[in-house]
């Protein structure tokens, strides 16, 4: 941390804890105590498990259970909890609830047939960790139902605070610790490995030149650097623009349009470096980015992939500034936290580094999801490698219109849902270590369960602001804004970003997040109900990254 700024990360973290404690004075004690106890207990258990088994080899042992039992047991438990809240528990009602849960699952599996039938009737060895997740979830839900005594507002606040607790008391501390570790880590040292930078491009004529120039201007040794641009059937002048850099040693290839995964695999085939770095065509690398990526591989031979630190470079509009805050608050923080466990779930397409051996062992990129970066990361983690976050900065051009932002996020969320469903075996297979214990459950919750929790919370909060005493509602709202503001300041300090971006925290909490949740719900409907279209989903580019911001890094 810089000496000229006395505000340090531990100070802001302590302030967050005090603010949440003050918040707890406005509501019943159990609304804060139960989520806090769950979060602290989970943190202790996962840290102890990680310390005892770095690779997760022993976490896969557990009972062999048929799939239908795994699905019907939580449903039966929820039914029993509901009977408990209605004070209607008896031997007959309990037995009927269990039978209904089992019969409904088996009926739906038989009706659906195919893969669903196979998954539900095959016996699978389930890790004790997964069984613990199920038991803890049912216990927390049961406690909330009993203690809330039928109050919808209390239930909504309970789950809202549970989200706060998991994020602020587990994710944020892990991110803060990892941020300090990463800052103290050294960049790459001689002897340097050979590096191949692959830039897939589709209709990126406005920004491909700036991207190539940023790679050429990095401080990595030129004799060990290979730059490969793959034009995936662009209909504009992307190929012609990129070809102008052939005199600087840049290899430029043109192929028929086949999707981003196809362009990346083509570039992998045409390159030869020991380390493969993939960069989006709208990105600009910091001068030390490649050294930071390679340094992460040199420090640990078990690292198979490294995530870059993505920042928004075109902060010229309110919408792009909100996205800049989103990257800091909602994306990079999670990656830092999971990097502590060596299980970052997504290495971003903007800047991702791979050990060639790891990428080739999982057969590169697959065509069955539209978020190939998420998919290939999970494949590498399942193969036994670790994945880390680095301080290698890449500046990206964020969508500058609401329509383009919707298009981009619709693609992100659709692909995330597809990828999570594709790798659902991770949830019960403990051999994947911290991916099974930490990263995958959080990803599953953020994509599939968060909308179910947040939608009623928003409705209840709005109703509370209308019906509850004005003074109490105002205090809760103001305190919520203060928590968001202080947390944003904490993240900005960890990322050494501009403190002015914190001023957008209130608008991010009320307005921007609700927009994201709506897009997420629509994306889930597209995956689960309708057939989603798999395309590049490119948005309009201006090619005007703020070079003033870039130069300050």
Coordinates of C-alpha atoms in Angstrom, one line a residue:
X1 CA 0.0 0.0 0.0
X2 CA 1.1 3.5 -0.7
X3 CA 2.4 5.4 2.3
X4 CA 0.7 8.6 1.3
X5 CA -2.7 7.1 1.9
X6 CA -3.4 6.2 5.5
X7 CA -6.5 4.3 4.8
X8 CA -5.5 0.6 4.6
X9 CA -7.4 -2.5 3.8
X10 CA -7.6 -3.8 7.4
X11 CA -9.1 -0.5 8.6
X12 CA -11.8 -0.6 6.0
X13 CA -12.5 -4.3 6.7
X14 CA -13.0 -3.5 10.4
X15 CA -15.3 -0.6 9.5
X16 CA -17.4 -3.0 7.4
X17 CA -17.8 -5.4 10.4
X18 CA -18.9 -2.5 12.6
X19 CA -21.4 -1.3 10.1
X20 CA -22.9 -4.8 9.8
X21 CA -23.0 -5.0 13.6
X22 CA -24.9 -1.7 13.7
X23 CA -27.3 -3.1 11.1
X24 CA -28.0 -6.0 13.3
X25 CA -29.4 -3.6 16.0
X26 CA -32.3 -2.8 13.7
X27 CA -33.6 -6.3 13.4
X28 CA -34.0 -9.5 15.4
X29 CA -30.8 -11.0 16.6
X30 CA -31.2 -14.3 14.8
X31 CA -31.5 -12.6 11.4
X32 CA -27.8 -11.8 11.8
X33 CA -26.6 -14.6 14.1
X34 CA -27.7 -17.6 12.1
X35 CA -26.1 -16.4 8.8
X36 CA -23.0 -15.3 10.6
X37 CA -22.6 -18.6 12.4
X38 CA -23.1 -20.5 9.1
X39 CA -20.5 -18.3 7.3
X40 CA -17.9 -18.6 10.1
X41 CA -18.5 -22.4 10.3
X42 CA -18.2 -22.8 6.6
X43 CA -15.0 -20.7 6.5
X44 CA -13.4 -22.7 9.3
X45 CA -14.2 -26.1 7.8
X46 CA -13.1 -25.2 4.2
X47 CA -9.9 -23.7 5.4
X48 CA -9.1 -26.8 7.6
X49 CA -10.0 -29.1 4.7
X50 CA -7.7 -27.2 2.3
X51 CA -4.9 -27.3 4.8
X52 CA -5.2 -31.1 5.3
X53 CA -5.6 -32.0 1.6
X54 CA -4.1 -29.6 -1.0
X55 CA -5.1 -31.7 -3.9
X56 CA -8.4 -33.1 -2.6
X57 CA -7.4 -36.7 -3.1
X58 CA -9.2 -38.0 0.1
X59 CA -12.3 -35.8 -0.2
X60 CA -13.8 -38.1 -2.9
X61 CA -14.5 -40.9 -0.4
X62 CA -18.1 -41.2 0.6
X63 CA -21.2 -43.5 0.3
X64 CA -22.4 -44.7 -3.1
X65 CA -25.9 -43.2 -3.4
X66 CA -28.5 -43.5 -6.3
X67 CA -29.1 -40.2 -8.0
X68 CA -32.9 -40.1 -7.2
X69 CA -32.1 -40.3 -3.5
X70 CA -29.8 -37.3 -3.8
X71 CA -32.5 -35.2 -5.4
X72 CA -35.5 -36.4 -3.4
X73 CA -33.9 -36.2 0.0
X74 CA -33.6 -32.4 0.1
X75 CA -37.1 -32.1 -1.3
X76 CA -38.4 -34.3 1.4
X77 CA -36.5 -32.4 4.1
X78 CA -38.0 -29.1 2.8
X79 CA -41.4 -30.6 3.0
X80 CA -40.9 -31.8 6.5
X81 CA -39.6 -28.3 7.5
X82 CA -42.8 -26.8 6.0
X83 CA -44.9 -29.2 8.0
X84 CA -43.0 -28.1 11.1
X85 CA -43.8 -24.5 10.5
X86 CA -47.5 -25.3 10.0
X87 CA -47.4 -27.4 13.2
X88 CA -48.8 -30.3 11.2
X89 CA -46.1 -33.0 11.8
X90 CA -47.4 -36.5 12.3
X91 CA -46.2 -40.0 11.3
X92 CA -48.8 -40.0 8.5
X93 CA -48.0 -36.5 7.1
X94 CA -44.2 -37.1 7.4
X95 CA -44.5 -40.5 5.6
X96 CA -46.7 -39.0 2.8
X97 CA -44.2 -36.1 2.3
X98 CA -41.3 -38.5 1.9
X99 CA -43.2 -40.7 -0.5
X100 CA -44.4 -37.7 -2.6
X101 CA -40.8 -36.4 -2.9
X102 CA -39.4 -39.8 -4.0
X103 CA -42.3 -40.6 -6.4
X104 CA -42.3 -37.2 -8.1
X105 CA -38.6 -37.4 -8.8
X106 CA -38.7 -40.9 -10.2
X107 CA -41.8 -40.1 -12.3
X108 CA -40.2 -37.0 -13.8
X109 CA -37.0 -38.9 -14.6
X110 CA -39.0 -41.7 -16.3
X111 CA -41.1 -39.2 -18.2
X112 CA -38.0 -37.3 -19.4
X113 CA -35.9 -40.3 -20.1
X114 CA -32.4 -40.1 -21.7
X115 CA -29.6 -38.6 -19.7
X116 CA -31.9 -37.4 -16.9
X117 CA -33.0 -41.0 -16.3
X118 CA -29.4 -42.3 -16.3
X119 CA -28.2 -39.6 -13.9
X120 CA -31.1 -40.3 -11.4
X121 CA -30.9 -44.1 -11.4
X122 CA -27.1 -44.6 -11.5
X123 CA -25.4 -45.0 -8.2
X124 CA -22.7 -42.4 -7.6
X125 CA -20.1 -42.0 -4.9
X126 CA -20.9 -38.8 -3.2
X127 CA -18.3 -36.9 -1.1
X128 CA -19.0 -36.2 2.5
X129 CA -18.4 -32.6 1.7
X130 CA -21.4 -32.6 -0.7
X131 CA -23.6 -34.3 1.9
X132 CA -22.5 -31.7 4.4
X133 CA -23.6 -28.9 2.0
X134 CA -27.0 -30.5 1.7
X135 CA -27.4 -30.9 5.4
X136 CA -26.3 -27.4 6.2
X137 CA -28.6 -25.9 3.6
X138 CA -31.6 -27.7 4.9
X139 CA -30.6 -26.8 8.5
X140 CA -30.3 -23.1 7.6
X141 CA -33.6 -23.0 5.7
X142 CA -35.3 -24.9 8.5
X143 CA -34.0 -22.4 11.1
X144 CA -35.2 -19.5 9.0
X145 CA -38.7 -20.9 8.6
X146 CA -39.1 -21.7 12.2
X147 CA -37.6 -18.4 13.6
X148 CA -39.4 -16.2 11.0
X149 CA -42.7 -17.5 12.2
X150 CA -44.4 -16.8 8.8
X151 CA -42.9 -13.3 8.3
X152 CA -42.0 -12.8 4.6
X153 CA -40.0 -9.7 5.4
X154 CA -37.9 -11.6 8.0
X155 CA -37.3 -14.5 5.6
X156 CA -36.2 -12.1 2.9
X157 CA -33.9 -10.1 5.2
X158 CA -32.5 -13.4 6.5
X159 CA -31.4 -14.7 3.1
X160 CA -30.2 -11.2 2.1
X161 CA -28.0 -11.1 5.1
X162 CA -26.8 -14.6 4.4
X163 CA -25.6 -13.4 1.0
X164 CA -23.9 -10.4 2.7
X165 CA -22.3 -12.7 5.3
X166 CA -20.9 -15.2 2.7
X167 CA -19.6 -12.4 0.6
X168 CA -18.3 -9.9 3.1
X169 CA -17.0 -12.3 5.8
X170 CA -15.7 -15.1 3.5
X171 CA -15.0 -13.9 0.0
X172 CA -13.7 -10.4 0.8
X173 CA -11.2 -11.5 3.5
X174 CA -9.8 -14.2 1.2
X175 CA -9.6 -11.6 -1.6
X176 CA -7.8 -9.1 0.7
X177 CA -5.2 -11.7 1.8
X178 CA -4.6 -12.9 -1.7
X179 CA -4.3 -9.3 -2.9
X180 CA -1.4 -8.8 -0.5
X181 CA 0.2 -12.0 -1.5
X182 CA 0.0 -11.2 -5.2
X183 CA 1.4 -7.7 -4.7
X184 CA 4.4 -9.2 -2.9
X185 CA 5.0 -11.8 -5.6
X186 CA 7.8 -11.3 -8.0
X187 CA 7.3 -11.1 -11.8
X188 CA 9.0 -13.6 -14.2
X189 CA 12.7 -14.1 -13.9
X190 CA 15.3 -15.5 -16.3
X191 CA 15.4 -18.0 -17.8
X192 CA 12.1 -17.1 -19.5
X193 CA 9.9 -19.6 -21.2
X194 CA 8.6 -19.0 -24.8
X195 CA 5.2 -17.3 -24.9
X196 CA 2.6 -17.4 -27.7
X197 CA 0.0 -14.7 -27.6
X198 CA -3.2 -15.7 -29.5
X199 CA -5.6 -13.0 -30.5
X200 CA -8.9 -14.3 -31.9
X201 CA -10.9 -11.6 -33.8
X202 CA -14.2 -11.2 -35.5
X203 CA -15.2 -7.8 -36.9
X204 CA -12.7 -5.9 -34.7
X205 CA -11.2 -3.5 -37.2
X206 CA -11.6 -0.6 -34.9
X207 CA -9.5 -2.0 -32.0
X208 CA -7.3 -4.9 -33.3
X209 CA -4.4 -2.6 -34.1
X210 CA -4.4 -1.1 -30.6
X211 CA -4.4 -4.6 -29.2
X212 CA -1.5 -5.8 -31.3
X213 CA 0.5 -2.7 -30.5
X214 CA 0.0 -3.2 -26.7
X215 CA 1.4 -6.7 -27.0
X216 CA 4.4 -5.5 -29.0
X217 CA 5.1 -2.9 -26.4
X218 CA 5.2 -5.3 -23.4
X219 CA 8.6 -5.8 -21.7
X220 CA 8.7 -9.5 -22.4
X221 CA 11.8 -10.5 -24.4
X222 CA 11.0 -10.2 -28.1
X223 CA 13.0 -13.3 -29.1
X224 CA 10.8 -15.5 -26.9
X225 CA 7.5 -13.8 -27.9
X226 CA 5.2 -15.1 -30.6
X227 CA 2.0 -13.2 -31.6
X228 CA -0.7 -15.1 -33.6
X229 CA -3.8 -13.3 -34.8
X230 CA -6.7 -15.4 -36.0
X231 CA -9.4 -13.7 -38.1
X232 CA -12.5 -15.8 -37.8
X233 CA -14.2 -14.9 -41.1
X234 CA -14.7 -11.2 -40.4
X235 CA -16.8 -9.2 -42.8
X236 CA -14.9 -5.9 -42.2
X237 CA -11.2 -5.0 -42.5
X238 CA -10.0 -6.9 -39.5
X239 CA -7.7 -9.1 -41.5
X240 CA -6.3 -6.2 -43.5
X241 CA -5.6 -4.1 -40.4
X242 CA -3.9 -7.0 -38.6
X243 CA -1.8 -7.8 -41.7
X244 CA -0.1 -4.4 -41.5
X245 CA 1.8 -5.7 -38.4
X246 CA 3.4 -8.7 -40.2
X247 CA 6.6 -6.6 -40.6
X248 CA 6.9 -6.7 -36.8
X249 CA 6.8 -10.5 -36.7
X250 CA 3.0 -10.9 -36.1
X251 CA 1.5 -14.0 -37.7
X252 CA -1.9 -13.3 -39.1
X253 CA -4.3 -16.1 -40.3
X254 CA -7.7 -16.0 -41.9
X255 CA -10.2 -18.8 -41.6
X256 CA -13.9 -19.4 -42.2
X257 CA -16.2 -18.3 -39.4
X258 CA -16.5 -21.1 -36.9
X259 CA -16.9 -19.4 -33.5
X260 CA -14.5 -18.1 -30.9
X261 CA -13.6 -21.6 -29.7
X262 CA -12.6 -22.5 -33.2
X263 CA -10.4 -19.5 -33.6
X264 CA -8.6 -20.2 -30.3
X265 CA -8.0 -23.9 -31.2
X266 CA -6.7 -22.7 -34.6
X267 CA -4.3 -20.3 -32.9
X268 CA -3.2 -23.0 -30.5
X269 CA -2.4 -25.3 -33.4
X270 CA -0.4 -22.6 -35.2
X271 CA 1.6 -21.5 -32.1
X272 CA 4.5 -23.2 -30.3
X273 CA 5.2 -21.4 -27.1
X274 CA 5.4 -23.2 -23.7
X275 CA 3.0 -20.6 -22.3
X276 CA -0.1 -19.7 -24.2
X277 CA -1.7 -16.3 -23.5
X278 CA -5.1 -15.5 -25.1
X279 CA -6.1 -11.9 -25.4
X280 CA -9.4 -10.5 -26.7
X281 CA -9.0 -8.2 -29.7
X282 CA -10.6 -5.2 -27.8
X283 CA -8.0 -5.5 -25.0
X284 CA -4.8 -3.6 -24.3
X285 CA -2.1 -5.1 -22.1
X286 CA -0.2 -3.3 -19.5
X287 CA 3.5 -3.3 -20.2
X288 CA 4.4 -5.8 -17.5
X289 CA 1.3 -8.0 -18.1
X290 CA 3.2 -10.9 -19.7
X291 CA 5.9 -10.9 -17.1
X292 CA 3.2 -11.1 -14.3
X293 CA 1.4 -14.0 -16.1
X294 CA 4.6 -16.0 -16.6
X295 CA 5.8 -15.3 -13.0
X296 CA 2.7 -17.1 -11.7
X297 CA 3.7 -20.2 -13.7
X298 CA 7.3 -20.0 -12.5
X299 CA 6.3 -19.9 -8.8
X300 CA 4.2 -23.1 -8.9
X301 CA 4.7 -25.9 -11.3
X302 CA 1.2 -27.2 -10.6
X303 CA -0.4 -24.0 -12.0
X304 CA -2.2 -24.8 -15.2
X305 CA -3.9 -21.5 -15.9
X306 CA -3.6 -17.9 -14.8
X307 CA -6.3 -15.2 -14.9
X308 CA -5.6 -11.6 -15.8
X309 CA -6.9 -8.6 -13.9
X310 CA -9.5 -7.0 -16.2
X311 CA -10.3 -3.3 -16.0
X312 CA -12.5 -1.1 -18.1
X313 CA -10.6 1.5 -20.1
X314 CA -13.3 3.6 -21.7
X315 CA -14.7 5.3 -18.6
X316 CA -16.3 8.1 -20.5
X317 CA -19.9 7.5 -19.8
X318 CA -22.0 6.6 -16.7
X319 CA -22.7 3.2 -18.0
X320 CA -19.1 2.3 -18.6
X321 CA -18.1 3.6 -15.2
X322 CA -20.7 1.4 -13.6
X323 CA -19.2 -1.5 -15.5
X324 CA -15.8 -0.5 -14.2
X325 CA -17.1 -0.7 -10.7
X326 CA -18.7 -4.1 -11.5
X327 CA -15.4 -5.5 -12.6
X328 CA -13.8 -4.4 -9.4
X329 CA -16.7 -5.4 -7.0
X330 CA -18.4 -8.4 -8.6
X331 CA -15.7 -10.1 -10.8
X332 CA -12.1 -9.5 -9.7
X333 CA -12.9 -9.8 -6.0
X334 CA -14.3 -13.4 -6.5
X335 CA -11.3 -14.3 -8.6
X336 CA -8.9 -13.1 -5.9
X337 CA -10.7 -15.0 -3.2
X338 CA -10.7 -18.3 -5.2
X339 CA -7.1 -17.8 -6.1
X340 CA -6.3 -18.3 -2.4
X341 CA -7.6 -21.8 -2.9
X342 CA -6.0 -22.3 -6.3
X343 CA -9.4 -22.7 -7.9
X344 CA -10.3 -19.6 -9.9
X345 CA -13.4 -20.8 -11.8
X346 CA -12.9 -18.5 -14.8
X347 CA -9.8 -17.3 -16.6
X348 CA -11.2 -14.4 -18.6
X349 CA -11.0 -14.3 -22.4
X350 CA -9.6 -10.7 -22.1
X351 CA -6.4 -12.1 -20.7
X352 CA -5.8 -15.7 -19.9
X353 CA -2.6 -17.6 -19.6
X354 CA -2.2 -21.4 -19.9
X355 CA 0.6 -23.9 -19.6
X356 CA 0.5 -25.5 -23.0
X357 CA 0.7 -29.0 -21.4
X358 CA -2.4 -28.3 -19.4
X359 CA -4.4 -26.9 -22.3
X360 CA -3.5 -29.8 -24.6
X361 CA -4.2 -32.4 -22.0
X362 CA -7.9 -31.2 -21.9
X363 CA -8.0 -31.0 -25.7
X364 CA -8.3 -27.3 -25.9
X365 CA -11.6 -25.5 -26.2
X366 CA -15.0 -27.2 -26.7
X367 CA -17.9 -26.1 -29.0
X368 CA -20.8 -27.0 -26.7
X369 CA -20.9 -23.8 -24.6
X370 CA -20.6 -20.1 -25.6
X371 CA -18.4 -19.2 -22.6
X372 CA -15.4 -21.2 -23.7
X373 CA -13.1 -19.5 -21.1
X374 CA -15.3 -20.7 -18.2
X375 CA -15.6 -24.2 -19.7
X376 CA -11.8 -24.7 -20.3
X377 CA -11.0 -23.4 -16.8
X378 CA -13.2 -26.1 -15.2
X379 CA -11.7 -28.7 -17.4
X380 CA -8.2 -27.8 -16.3
X381 CA -9.3 -27.7 -12.6
X382 CA -10.9 -31.2 -13.0
X383 CA -7.7 -32.4 -14.5
X384 CA -5.8 -31.7 -11.3
X385 CA -4.2 -28.4 -12.1
X386 CA -4.5 -25.2 -10.0
X387 CA -5.7 -21.9 -11.4
X388 CA -4.5 -18.5 -10.0
X389 CA -5.3 -14.9 -10.3
X390 CA -2.5 -12.5 -11.2
X391 CA -1.9 -8.7 -11.2
X392 CA -1.4 -8.8 -15.0
X393 CA -3.6 -5.9 -16.1
X394 CA -5.6 -5.8 -19.3
X395 CA -7.8 -2.9 -20.3
X396 CA -11.0 -3.8 -22.1
X397 CA -13.5 -1.7 -24.0
X398 CA -16.9 -2.1 -22.2
X399 CA -20.2 -1.7 -24.1
X400 CA -21.3 1.9 -24.1
X401 CA -25.0 1.4 -24.8
X402 CA -27.6 -0.4 -22.8
X403 CA -28.5 -2.6 -25.8
X404 CA -24.9 -3.7 -26.3
X405 CA -24.5 -4.4 -22.6
X406 CA -27.6 -6.5 -22.7
X407 CA -26.3 -8.5 -25.6
X408 CA -22.9 -9.1 -23.9
X409 CA -24.4 -10.1 -20.5
X410 CA -27.0 -12.3 -22.1
X411 CA -24.2 -14.2 -23.8
X412 CA -22.2 -14.4 -20.6
X413 CA -25.0 -15.6 -18.4
X414 CA -26.3 -18.1 -21.0
X415 CA -22.8 -19.6 -21.4
X416 CA -22.3 -19.7 -17.6
X417 CA -25.5 -21.7 -17.2
X418 CA -24.6 -24.1 -19.9
X419 CA -21.1 -24.6 -18.5
X420 CA -22.3 -25.2 -14.9
X421 CA -24.9 -27.8 -16.2
X422 CA -22.2 -29.4 -18.3
X423 CA -19.9 -29.9 -15.3
X424 CA -22.6 -30.7 -12.7
X425 CA -20.7 -33.9 -11.7
X426 CA -18.2 -31.6 -9.8
X427 CA -20.9 -31.0 -7.2
X428 CA -20.7 -34.6 -5.8
X429 CA -17.2 -35.6 -7.0
X430 CA -14.8 -34.7 -4.2
X431 CA -11.7 -35.6 -6.2
X432 CA -11.7 -32.2 -7.8
X433 CA -10.5 -30.6 -4.5
X434 CA -11.3 -26.9 -4.0
X435 CA -13.3 -26.7 -7.2
X436 CA -15.7 -29.1 -5.5
X437 CA -15.5 -27.5 -2.1
X438 CA -15.6 -23.8 -2.9
X439 CA -15.6 -22.5 -6.5
X440 CA -18.3 -24.7 -8.1
X441 CA -20.9 -24.3 -5.3
X442 CA -20.4 -20.5 -5.4
X443 CA -20.7 -20.4 -9.2
X444 CA -23.9 -22.6 -9.0
X445 CA -25.4 -20.3 -6.3
X446 CA -24.5 -17.1 -8.2
X447 CA -26.1 -18.3 -11.5
X448 CA -29.0 -20.5 -10.5
X449 CA -30.0 -19.8 -6.9
X450 CA -29.2 -16.1 -6.5
X451 CA -32.2 -15.0 -8.8
X452 CA -34.5 -17.2 -6.7
X453 CA -33.3 -15.4 -3.5
X454 CA -32.8 -11.9 -4.7
X455 CA -36.1 -11.4 -6.7
X456 CA -38.4 -11.8 -3.6
X457 CA -35.9 -9.8 -1.5
X458 CA -36.2 -6.8 -3.9
X459 CA -40.0 -7.1 -3.8
X460 CA -40.1 -7.3 0.0
X461 CA -37.7 -4.4 0.5
X462 CA -39.8 -2.2 -1.8
X463 CA -42.9 -3.2 0.1
X464 CA -41.1 -2.5 3.4
X465 CA -40.1 1.0 2.3
X466 CA -43.7 1.7 1.6
X467 CA -45.4 0.1 4.6
X468 CA -42.9 0.2 7.4
X469 CA -42.3 3.4 9.5
X470 CA -40.5 6.0 7.3
X471 CA -37.7 6.5 9.8
X472 CA -36.8 2.8 10.1
X473 CA -36.9 2.2 6.3
X474 CA -34.7 5.3 5.7
X475 CA -32.2 4.1 8.3
X476 CA -32.0 0.7 6.7
X477 CA -31.6 2.2 3.2
X478 CA -28.9 4.7 4.2
X479 CA -27.0 2.1 6.1
X480 CA -27.1 -0.2 3.1
X481 CA -25.7 2.5 0.9
X482 CA -22.9 3.1 3.5
X483 CA -22.0 -0.6 3.5
X484 CA -21.9 -0.6 -0.3
X485 CA -19.8 2.6 -0.4
X486 CA -17.3 1.3 2.2
X487 CA -17.0 -2.1 0.5
X488 CA -16.4 -0.4 -2.9
X489 CA -13.7 1.7 -1.3
X490 CA -12.1 -1.5 0.1
X491 CA -12.1 -3.1 -3.4
X492 CA -10.7 0.0 -5.0
X493 CA -7.8 0.0 -2.5
X494 CA -7.1 -3.6 -3.1
X495 CA -7.0 -3.0 -6.9
X496 CA -5.1 0.4 -6.7
X497 CA -7.9 2.0 -8.8
X498 CA -9.3 5.5 -8.9
X499 CA -11.3 6.3 -5.7
X500 CA -13.7 8.4 -7.7
X501 CA -15.4 5.3 -9.1
X502 CA -16.8 4.6 -5.6
X503 CA -19.3 7.5 -6.1
X504 CA -21.2 5.1 -8.4
X505 CA -21.8 2.6 -5.6
X506 CA -25.4 3.7 -4.8
X507 CA -26.4 3.5 -8.5
X508 CA -24.7 0.2 -8.8
X509 CA -26.7 -1.2 -5.8
X510 CA -30.1 0.2 -6.9
X511 CA -30.5 0.1 -10.6
X512 CA -27.5 -1.7 -12.2
X513 CA -27.7 -4.9 -10.1
X514 CA -31.4 -5.2 -10.8
X515 CA -30.7 -4.9 -14.6
X516 CA -28.2 -7.7 -14.3
X517 CA -30.6 -9.9 -12.4
X518 CA -33.3 -9.4 -15.1
X519 CA -30.8 -10.4 -17.8
X520 CA -29.7 -13.4 -15.8
X521 CA -33.3 -14.6 -15.4
X522 CA -33.9 -14.2 -19.2
X523 CA -30.7 -16.1 -19.9
X524 CA -31.7 -19.0 -17.6
X525 CA -35.1 -19.2 -19.3
X526 CA -33.2 -19.3 -22.7
X527 CA -31.1 -22.2 -21.5
X528 CA -33.7 -24.2 -19.5
X529 CA -36.8 -23.6 -21.7
X530 CA -35.7 -22.3 -25.1
X531 CA -32.8 -23.1 -27.4
X532 CA -30.1 -20.5 -27.0
X533 CA -28.2 -19.3 -30.1
X534 CA -24.4 -19.8 -30.1
X535 CA -22.7 -16.9 -31.7
X536 CA -19.8 -14.6 -31.1
X537 CA -22.3 -12.0 -29.8
X538 CA -19.9 -9.2 -30.6
X539 CA -20.9 -5.6 -29.6
X540 CA -20.0 -2.3 -31.2
X541 CA -16.5 -1.0 -30.6
X542 CA -15.2 2.5 -30.7
X543 CA -11.5 1.7 -30.3
X544 CA -11.1 4.6 -27.9
X545 CA -9.6 3.2 -24.7
X546 CA -8.5 6.0 -22.4
X547 CA -4.8 6.1 -22.8
X548 CA -4.5 8.4 -19.9
X549 CA -5.8 5.7 -17.6
X550 CA -3.6 3.1 -19.2
X551 CA -0.5 5.2 -18.7
X552 CA -1.1 5.5 -15.0
X553 CA -0.7 1.7 -14.5

